[in-house]
Every structure is written in C-alpha cells, then in structure tokens.
PDB file of C-alpha atoms in Angstrom:
ATOM      1  CA  ASN A   1       0.000   0.000   0.000  1.00  0.00           C
ATOM      2  CA  ALA A   2       1.803   3.135  -1.234  1.00  0.00           C
ATOM      3  CA  GLY A   3      -0.341   5.741   0.604  1.00  0.00           C
ATOM      4  CA  VAL A   4       0.632   9.224  -0.599  1.00  0.00           C
ATOM      5  CA  THR A   5       3.332   9.474  -3.263  1.00  0.00           C
ATOM      6  CA  GLN A   6       5.055  12.733  -4.173  1.00  0.00           C
ATOM      7  CA  THR A   7       7.440  13.398  -7.028  1.00  0.00           C
ATOM      8  CA  PRO A   8      10.144  14.561  -7.247  1.00  0.00           C
ATOM      9  CA  LYS A   9      11.920  14.154  -3.890  1.00  0.00           C
ATOM     10  CA  PHE A  10      14.508  16.819  -4.618  1.00  0.00           C
ATOM     11  CA  GLN A  11      14.593  19.690  -7.105  1.00  0.00           C
ATOM     12  CA  VAL A  12      16.807  22.677  -7.791  1.00  0.00           C
ATOM     13  CA  LEU A  13      15.332  25.486  -9.880  1.00  0.00           C
ATOM     14  CA  LYS A  14      16.680  28.737 -11.163  1.00  0.00           C
ATOM     15  CA  THR A  15      14.747  31.901 -10.375  1.00  0.00           C
ATOM     16  CA  GLY A  16      11.960  32.323 -12.911  1.00  0.00           C
ATOM     17  CA  GLN A  17      11.720  28.668 -13.915  1.00  0.00           C
ATOM     18  CA  SER A  18       8.465  26.787 -13.584  1.00  0.00           C
ATOM     19  CA  MET A  19       7.731  23.315 -12.311  1.00  0.00           C
ATOM     20  CA  THR A  20       4.916  21.057 -11.162  1.00  0.00           C
ATOM     21  CA  LEU A  21       4.984  18.918  -8.043  1.00  0.00           C
ATOM     22  CA  GLN A  22       2.951  15.761  -8.406  1.00  0.00           C
ATOM     23  CA  CYS A  23       0.974  13.997  -5.685  1.00  0.00           C
ATOM     24  CA  ALA A  24      -1.134  10.849  -5.821  1.00  0.00           C
ATOM     25  CA  GLN A  25      -2.942   8.904  -3.112  1.00  0.00           C
ATOM     26  CA  ASP A  26      -4.362   5.405  -3.275  1.00  0.00           C
ATOM     27  CA  MET A  27      -6.580   5.536  -0.152  1.00  0.00           C
ATOM     28  CA  ASN A  28      -9.696   6.864  -1.953  1.00  0.00           C
ATOM     29  CA  HIS A  29      -9.608  10.009   0.191  1.00  0.00           C
ATOM     30  CA  ASN A  30     -11.745  12.992  -0.701  1.00  0.00           C
ATOM     31  CA  SER A  31      -9.543  15.736   0.763  1.00  0.00           C
ATOM     32  CA  MET A  32      -6.016  16.595  -0.344  1.00  0.00           C
ATOM     33  CA  TYR A  33      -3.611  19.291   0.798  1.00  0.00           C
ATOM     34  CA  TRP A  34      -0.365  21.007  -0.107  1.00  0.00           C
ATOM     35  CA  TYR A  35       1.833  22.415   2.660  1.00  0.00           C
ATOM     36  CA  ARG A  36       5.207  24.049   2.825  1.00  0.00           C
ATOM     37  CA  GLN A  37       7.505  23.731   5.798  1.00  0.00           C
ATOM     38  CA  ASP A  38      10.179  26.267   6.638  1.00  0.00           C
ATOM     39  CA  PRO A  39      12.444  26.109   9.688  1.00  0.00           C
ATOM     40  CA  GLY A  40      10.577  27.089  12.861  1.00  0.00           C
ATOM     41  CA  MET A  41       7.285  27.689  11.075  1.00  0.00           C
ATOM     42  CA  GLY A  42       5.530  24.353  11.181  1.00  0.00           C
ATOM     43  CA  LEU A  43       3.405  23.419   8.193  1.00  0.00           C
ATOM     44  CA  ARG A  44       1.678  26.221   6.325  1.00  0.00           C
ATOM     45  CA  LEU A  45      -1.260  25.404   4.098  1.00  0.00           C
ATOM     46  CA  ILE A  46      -0.842  26.507   0.488  1.00  0.00           C
ATOM     47  CA  TYR A  47      -3.969  25.095  -1.160  1.00  0.00           C
ATOM     48  CA  TYR A  48      -6.399  22.337  -0.413  1.00  0.00           C
ATOM     49  CA  SER A  49      -9.088  20.375  -2.172  1.00  0.00           C
ATOM     50  CA  ALA A  50     -11.994  19.285   0.011  1.00  0.00           C
ATOM     51  CA  SER A  51     -13.326  17.032  -2.728  1.00  0.00           C
ATOM     52  CA  GLU A  52     -12.772  16.203  -6.373  1.00  0.00           C
ATOM     53  CA  GLY A  53     -13.531  19.241  -8.506  1.00  0.00           C
ATOM     54  CA  THR A  54     -12.944  21.855  -5.793  1.00  0.00           C
ATOM     55  CA  THR A  55      -9.844  23.768  -4.713  1.00  0.00           C
ATOM     56  CA  ASP A  56      -9.416  26.550  -2.155  1.00  0.00           C
ATOM     57  CA  LYS A  57      -6.654  28.850  -1.006  1.00  0.00           C
ATOM     58  CA  GLY A  58      -4.906  28.277   2.277  1.00  0.00           C
ATOM     59  CA  GLU A  59      -2.620  30.548   4.278  1.00  0.00           C
ATOM     60  CA  VAL A  60       0.121  31.151   1.703  1.00  0.00           C
ATOM     61  CA  PRO A  61      -1.281  30.696  -1.853  1.00  0.00           C
ATOM     62  CA  ASN A  62       0.599  33.502  -3.638  1.00  0.00           C
ATOM     63  CA  GLY A  63       2.937  32.236  -6.344  1.00  0.00           C
ATOM     64  CA  TYR A  64       1.271  28.820  -6.594  1.00  0.00           C
ATOM     65  CA  ASN A  65      -1.511  27.151  -8.548  1.00  0.00           C
ATOM     66  CA  VAL A  66      -3.090  23.756  -8.077  1.00  0.00           C
ATOM     67  CA  SER A  67      -5.060  21.229 -10.075  1.00  0.00           C
ATOM     68  CA  ARG A  68      -7.194  18.429  -8.685  1.00  0.00           C
ATOM     69  CA  LEU A  69      -6.848  16.212 -11.734  1.00  0.00           C
ATOM     70  CA  ASN A  70      -9.097  13.445 -10.374  1.00  0.00           C
ATOM     71  CA  LYS A  71      -9.824  11.933  -6.980  1.00  0.00           C
ATOM     72  CA  ARG A  72      -6.316  10.440  -6.727  1.00  0.00           C
ATOM     73  CA  GLU A  73      -4.124  13.289  -7.958  1.00  0.00           C
ATOM     74  CA  PHE A  74      -3.472  16.837  -6.781  1.00  0.00           C
ATOM     75  CA  SER A  75      -0.645  18.820  -8.370  1.00  0.00           C
ATOM     76  CA  LEU A  76       1.071  22.033  -7.281  1.00  0.00           C
ATOM     77  CA  ARG A  77       2.571  24.387  -9.864  1.00  0.00           C
ATOM     78  CA  LEU A  78       5.110  27.141  -9.434  1.00  0.00           C
ATOM     79  CA  GLU A  79       4.809  29.383 -12.488  1.00  0.00           C
ATOM     80  CA  SER A  80       7.872  31.552 -11.844  1.00  0.00           C
ATOM     81  CA  ALA A  81       9.980  30.262  -8.987  1.00  0.00           C
ATOM     82  CA  ALA A  82      11.469  32.705  -6.480  1.00  0.00           C
ATOM     83  CA  PRO A  83      14.137  32.115  -3.791  1.00  0.00           C
ATOM     84  CA  SER A  84      11.407  32.687  -1.165  1.00  0.00           C
ATOM     85  CA  GLN A  85       9.797  29.449  -2.380  1.00  0.00           C
ATOM     86  CA  THR A  86      12.783  27.418  -1.225  1.00  0.00           C
ATOM     87  CA  SER A  87      11.172  25.011   1.203  1.00  0.00           C
ATOM     88  CA  VAL A  88      10.099  21.451   1.888  1.00  0.00           C
ATOM     89  CA  TYR A  89       6.720  20.718   0.341  1.00  0.00           C
ATOM     90  CA  PHE A  90       4.363  18.081   1.688  1.00  0.00           C
ATOM     91  CA  CYS A  91       1.247  16.657   0.104  1.00  0.00           C
ATOM     92  CA  ALA A  92      -1.353  15.041   2.347  1.00  0.00           C
ATOM     93  CA  SER A  93      -4.763  13.431   2.094  1.00  0.00           C
ATOM     94  CA  SER A  94      -7.592  12.702   4.511  1.00  0.00           C
ATOM     95  CA  GLU A  95     -11.135  11.453   4.567  1.00  0.00           C
ATOM     96  CA  ARG A  96     -14.282  13.404   5.384  1.00  0.00           C
ATOM     97  CA  ALA A  97     -16.535  10.995   7.258  1.00  0.00           C
ATOM     98  CA  PRO A  98     -18.432  13.235   8.337  1.00  0.00           C
ATOM     99  CA  VAL A  99     -15.568  15.241   9.831  1.00  0.00           C
ATOM    100  CA  ASN A 100     -12.004  15.123   8.594  1.00  0.00           C
ATOM    101  CA  THR A 101      -9.970  12.223   9.847  1.00  0.00           C
ATOM    102  CA  GLU A 102      -6.196  12.177  10.168  1.00  0.00           C
ATOM    103  CA  ALA A 103      -4.038  13.345   7.301  1.00  0.00           C
ATOM    104  CA  PHE A 104      -1.541  10.983   5.701  1.00  0.00           C
ATOM    105  CA  PHE A 105       1.590  12.604   4.322  1.00  0.00           C
ATOM    106  CA  GLY A 106       3.863  12.000   1.395  1.00  0.00           C
ATOM    107  CA  GLN A 107       7.626  11.855   1.901  1.00  0.00           C
ATOM    108  CA  GLY A 108       8.107  15.501   0.959  1.00  0.00           C
ATOM    109  CA  THR A 109       9.836  17.413  -1.839  1.00  0.00           C
ATOM    110  CA  ARG A 110      12.892  19.464  -0.973  1.00  0.00           C
ATOM    111  CA  LEU A 111      12.928  22.422  -3.378  1.00  0.00           C
ATOM    112  CA  THR A 112      15.771  24.892  -3.694  1.00  0.00           C
ATOM    113  CA  VAL A 113      15.420  28.005  -5.855  1.00  0.00           C
ATOM    114  CA  VAL A 114      18.701  29.701  -6.702  1.00  0.00           C
TER     115      VAL A 114
ATOM    116  CA  GLN B   1      -3.343  35.972  15.081  1.00  0.00           C
ATOM    117  CA  LYS B   2      -2.399  32.535  13.794  1.00  0.00           C
ATOM    118  CA  GLU B   3      -5.155  29.971  13.524  1.00  0.00           C
ATOM    119  CA  VAL B   4      -3.232  27.474  15.656  1.00  0.00           C
ATOM    120  CA  GLU B   5      -0.735  28.518  18.310  1.00  0.00           C
ATOM    121  CA  GLN B   6       1.768  26.340  20.117  1.00  0.00           C
ATOM    122  CA  ASN B   7       4.533  27.084  22.588  1.00  0.00           C
ATOM    123  CA  SER B   8       7.570  26.973  20.332  1.00  0.00           C
ATOM    124  CA  GLY B   9       9.796  25.572  23.066  1.00  0.00           C
ATOM    125  CA  PRO B  10      12.188  23.969  23.043  1.00  0.00           C
ATOM    126  CA  LEU B  11      10.958  21.761  25.865  1.00  0.00           C
ATOM    127  CA  SER B  12      13.412  19.573  27.697  1.00  0.00           C
ATOM    128  CA  VAL B  13      12.426  16.863  30.199  1.00  0.00           C
ATOM    129  CA  PRO B  14      14.382  14.056  31.877  1.00  0.00           C
ATOM    130  CA  GLU B  15      13.739  10.466  30.912  1.00  0.00           C
ATOM    131  CA  GLY B  16      10.738   9.064  32.761  1.00  0.00           C
ATOM    132  CA  ALA B  17       9.129  12.468  33.331  1.00  0.00           C
ATOM    133  CA  ILE B  18       5.825  13.780  31.967  1.00  0.00           C
ATOM    134  CA  ALA B  19       6.024  16.093  28.964  1.00  0.00           C
ATOM    135  CA  SER B  20       3.141  18.536  28.538  1.00  0.00           C
ATOM    136  CA  LEU B  21       2.448  20.165  25.184  1.00  0.00           C
ATOM    137  CA  ASN B  22      -0.180  22.834  24.638  1.00  0.00           C
ATOM    138  CA  CYS B  23      -2.094  24.256  21.699  1.00  0.00           C
ATOM    139  CA  THR B  24      -4.796  26.883  21.231  1.00  0.00           C
ATOM    140  CA  TYR B  25      -6.910  27.544  18.140  1.00  0.00           C
ATOM    141  CA  SER B  26      -8.951  30.505  16.995  1.00  0.00           C
ATOM    142  CA  ASP B  27     -11.800  29.040  14.895  1.00  0.00           C
ATOM    143  CA  ARG B  28     -14.582  28.099  17.321  1.00  0.00           C
ATOM    144  CA  GLY B  29     -16.188  25.940  14.613  1.00  0.00           C
ATOM    145  CA  SER B  30     -13.189  23.607  14.410  1.00  0.00           C
ATOM    146  CA  GLN B  31     -14.139  19.962  14.404  1.00  0.00           C
ATOM    147  CA  SER B  32     -11.106  17.660  14.417  1.00  0.00           C
ATOM    148  CA  PHE B  33      -7.917  17.911  16.435  1.00  0.00           C
ATOM    149  CA  PHE B  34      -4.662  16.038  15.980  1.00  0.00           C
ATOM    150  CA  TRP B  35      -1.187  15.687  17.393  1.00  0.00           C
ATOM    151  CA  TYR B  36       1.575  14.696  15.002  1.00  0.00           C
ATOM    152  CA  ARG B  37       5.185  13.807  15.712  1.00  0.00           C
ATOM    153  CA  GLN B  38       7.882  14.743  13.237  1.00  0.00           C
ATOM    154  CA  TYR B  39      11.461  13.545  13.361  1.00  0.00           C
ATOM    155  CA  SER B  40      14.075  15.676  11.629  1.00  0.00           C
ATOM    156  CA  GLY B  41      13.970  15.192   7.861  1.00  0.00           C
ATOM    157  CA  LYS B  42      10.857  12.997   8.014  1.00  0.00           C
ATOM    158  CA  SER B  43       7.163  13.410   7.337  1.00  0.00           C
ATOM    159  CA  PRO B  44       4.697  14.050  10.181  1.00  0.00           C
ATOM    160  CA  GLU B  45       3.089  10.949  11.668  1.00  0.00           C
ATOM    161  CA  LEU B  46      -0.110  10.824  13.707  1.00  0.00           C
ATOM    162  CA  ILE B  47       0.153  10.390  17.484  1.00  0.00           C
ATOM    163  CA  MET B  48      -3.385  11.133  18.602  1.00  0.00           C
ATOM    164  CA  SER B  49      -6.702  12.337  17.234  1.00  0.00           C
ATOM    165  CA  ILE B  50      -9.514  13.766  19.357  1.00  0.00           C
ATOM    166  CA  TYR B  51     -12.942  14.952  18.287  1.00  0.00           C
ATOM    167  CA  SER B  52     -14.940  15.612  21.477  1.00  0.00           C
ATOM    168  CA  ASN B  53     -14.349  17.341  24.788  1.00  0.00           C
ATOM    169  CA  GLY B  54     -12.466  15.437  27.445  1.00  0.00           C
ATOM    170  CA  ASP B  55      -9.496  13.129  27.615  1.00  0.00           C
ATOM    171  CA  LYS B  56      -8.385  10.379  25.256  1.00  0.00           C
ATOM    172  CA  GLU B  57      -5.656   7.976  26.296  1.00  0.00           C
ATOM    173  CA  ASP B  58      -3.522   5.726  24.108  1.00  0.00           C
ATOM    174  CA  GLY B  59      -0.647   4.023  25.874  1.00  0.00           C
ATOM    175  CA  ARG B  60       1.706   6.685  27.242  1.00  0.00           C
ATOM    176  CA  PHE B  61      -0.125   9.484  25.409  1.00  0.00           C
ATOM    177  CA  THR B  62      -3.162  11.444  26.584  1.00  0.00           C
ATOM    178  CA  ALA B  63      -4.861  14.123  24.519  1.00  0.00           C
ATOM    179  CA  GLN B  64      -7.168  16.637  26.163  1.00  0.00           C
ATOM    180  CA  LEU B  65      -9.687  18.845  24.380  1.00  0.00           C
ATOM    181  CA  ASN B  66     -11.614  21.795  25.782  1.00  0.00           C
ATOM    182  CA  LYS B  67     -13.697  23.398  23.042  1.00  0.00           C
ATOM    183  CA  ALA B  68     -15.031  26.139  25.321  1.00  0.00           C
ATOM    184  CA  SER B  69     -11.461  27.303  25.983  1.00  0.00           C
ATOM    185  CA  GLN B  70     -10.314  26.399  22.433  1.00  0.00           C
ATOM    186  CA  TYR B  71      -7.466  24.420  23.910  1.00  0.00           C
ATOM    187  CA  VAL B  72      -5.854  21.082  23.087  1.00  0.00           C
ATOM    188  CA  SER B  73      -3.043  19.437  24.993  1.00  0.00           C
ATOM    189  CA  LEU B  74      -0.892  16.330  24.786  1.00  0.00           C
ATOM    190  CA  LEU B  75       0.664  14.599  27.777  1.00  0.00           C
ATOM    191  CA  ILE B  76       3.468  12.093  27.300  1.00  0.00           C
ATOM    192  CA  ARG B  77       4.035   9.941  30.371  1.00  0.00           C
ATOM    193  CA  ASP B  78       7.265   8.079  31.101  1.00  0.00           C
ATOM    194  CA  SER B  79       9.054  10.081  28.405  1.00  0.00           C
ATOM    195  CA  GLN B  80      11.746   8.214  26.481  1.00  0.00           C
ATOM    196  CA  PRO B  81      14.700   9.542  24.474  1.00  0.00           C
ATOM    197  CA  SER B  82      12.956   8.177  21.382  1.00  0.00           C
ATOM    198  CA  ASP B  83      10.144  10.691  22.034  1.00  0.00           C
ATOM    199  CA  SER B  84      12.574  13.501  21.174  1.00  0.00           C
ATOM    200  CA  ALA B  85      11.014  15.148  18.121  1.00  0.00           C
ATOM    201  CA  THR B  86       8.919  18.107  17.057  1.00  0.00           C
ATOM    202  CA  TYR B  87       5.237  17.819  17.989  1.00  0.00           C
ATOM    203  CA  LEU B  88       2.709  19.494  15.735  1.00  0.00           C
ATOM    204  CA  CYS B  89      -0.839  20.398  16.702  1.00  0.00           C
ATOM    205  CA  ALA B  90      -3.338  20.344  13.816  1.00  0.00           C
ATOM    206  CA  VAL B  91      -6.931  21.532  13.636  1.00  0.00           C
ATOM    207  CA  THR B  92      -9.513  20.955  10.939  1.00  0.00           C
ATOM    208  CA  ARG B  93     -11.861  23.880  10.578  1.00  0.00           C
ATOM    209  CA  ASN B  94     -15.478  23.715   9.499  1.00  0.00           C
ATOM    210  CA  ASN B  95     -14.502  24.550   5.909  1.00  0.00           C
ATOM    211  CA  ASN B  96     -12.411  21.362   5.854  1.00  0.00           C
ATOM    212  CA  ASP B  97      -8.972  22.904   5.722  1.00  0.00           C
ATOM    213  CA  MET B  98      -6.368  21.593   8.156  1.00  0.00           C
ATOM    214  CA  ARG B  99      -4.069  24.077   9.864  1.00  0.00           C
ATOM    215  CA  PHE B 100      -0.933  23.374  11.864  1.00  0.00           C
ATOM    216  CA  GLY B 101       0.837  25.130  14.664  1.00  0.00           C
ATOM    217  CA  ALA B 102       4.524  25.998  14.433  1.00  0.00           C
ATOM    218  CA  GLY B 103       5.438  22.916  16.483  1.00  0.00           C
ATOM    219  CA  THR B 104       7.130  22.328  19.826  1.00  0.00           C
ATOM    220  CA  ARG B 105      10.552  20.697  19.859  1.00  0.00           C
ATOM    221  CA  LEU B 106      10.816  18.174  22.688  1.00  0.00           C
ATOM    222  CA  THR B 107      14.101  16.777  23.976  1.00  0.00           C
ATOM    223  CA  VAL B 108      14.081  13.883  26.444  1.00  0.00           C
ATOM    224  CA  LYS B 109      17.420  13.632  28.234  1.00  0.00           C
ATOM    225  CA  PRO B 110      18.636  10.192  29.388  1.00  0.00           C
TER     226      PRO B 110
END
C-alpha cells in the first residue's frame, strides 16, 4: 500500500523557472492538501481540495496554482519560482466521514530556488 | 493571530518524566484535532486524534480537548529519548482545511 506518493523528492530550480509537483494517493480520500515547511514555522497550508472538482486557497497561496486532476491526484505548480519558495513541500490526504480524519503525508519534496 | 498557536519551546524533560504540550486555536467551529510527531527530515506521523471534549488515552499518550477554551493538549508519560522530536498540533476547521501550529521541539534527556 503506497499511501501518498510525491514526485520529485529533490529539485533545484533557477529563479523564474516553472515546475509542477505531483501527488497521488491510493486511499480513496476525498480531501487533499499542499503544505510548505520552513524552519521554525511548522506546516503552512498553500492550497487544499476538500473534494474532487474543488480547490481553495490556504494561508500562503501567492505564487502557486493547483489542479485536482481526479480523486487520486493533486498537483502544485510554481509558475515563476522565487528564492522565497525554497522550502520542503508536503502533500497530504484525509477522509471526510463526516468530519475530517487524520491526514496521511507524502515523503516531501525538498525544493531549492537559486 | 495565527489559527493554531503552540509554545515553540524547546521543551526539555528528563527520561521518565511527563512532557506537557499545549495548543490553542482561533476558529470556534473547528471539528477535528490532531497531534503529530515529526522527526528531523521525516514526514509528520499521527500520534493522537480527538474529536470531542475530554481526555483520550492511548498508551503513554493522553490528549485533552476543551472546546469552550479552544485548547488542546498532549501529555506524554514516562518520556523516552525516542520521544525527542517536534510535535505538531493540527486543527480541521469547518470549511475542511487543516491548519498546523509551528510545532514544539521536545528533547528527552537520558
């Protein structure tokens, strides 16, 4: 059982480049999330998708876009990377039954923007 | 004001002692409450979930929820060096987003 799978694990970008972080879950969860984690700041919510077909902004959405491609997949796109986006990115999923259960996390993507 | 606030620590306790971690949240409509443990360089992993007022015990861990005070806590009894990690409080709000506190770094000294 793979759980939540993120790709890539590591990435170095130059300022201004674009990239998409991929996330897929095999637990049939309705809700999916993208977080970034910076030293001393815990996990900050970028975007989330409460169910297939819906996406909403979190705490720090500027500079990012998301796509909920289907129930399994939720991608995060950086259109023009900036050094301030250097961070560790986590994708997570959870069920809504009728309230959200625990979130399961991917292994993270360590992104460096130079 | 952040949605979820935790004492940033660090918190240091001797082996065998009780570690007490605290968390407050601002959205009174919040519905689900979680404590995660995160080792350096790893993903968060669930320690406890709690959905209703009162205490919930699981082995050496006890979570406490007081919705009137908007307060969640985690007690770790008989702390072990392997409990040394960052503990993250998470809250799911009524719009289904999940917010985290900044985390409390716990060190258990042998």
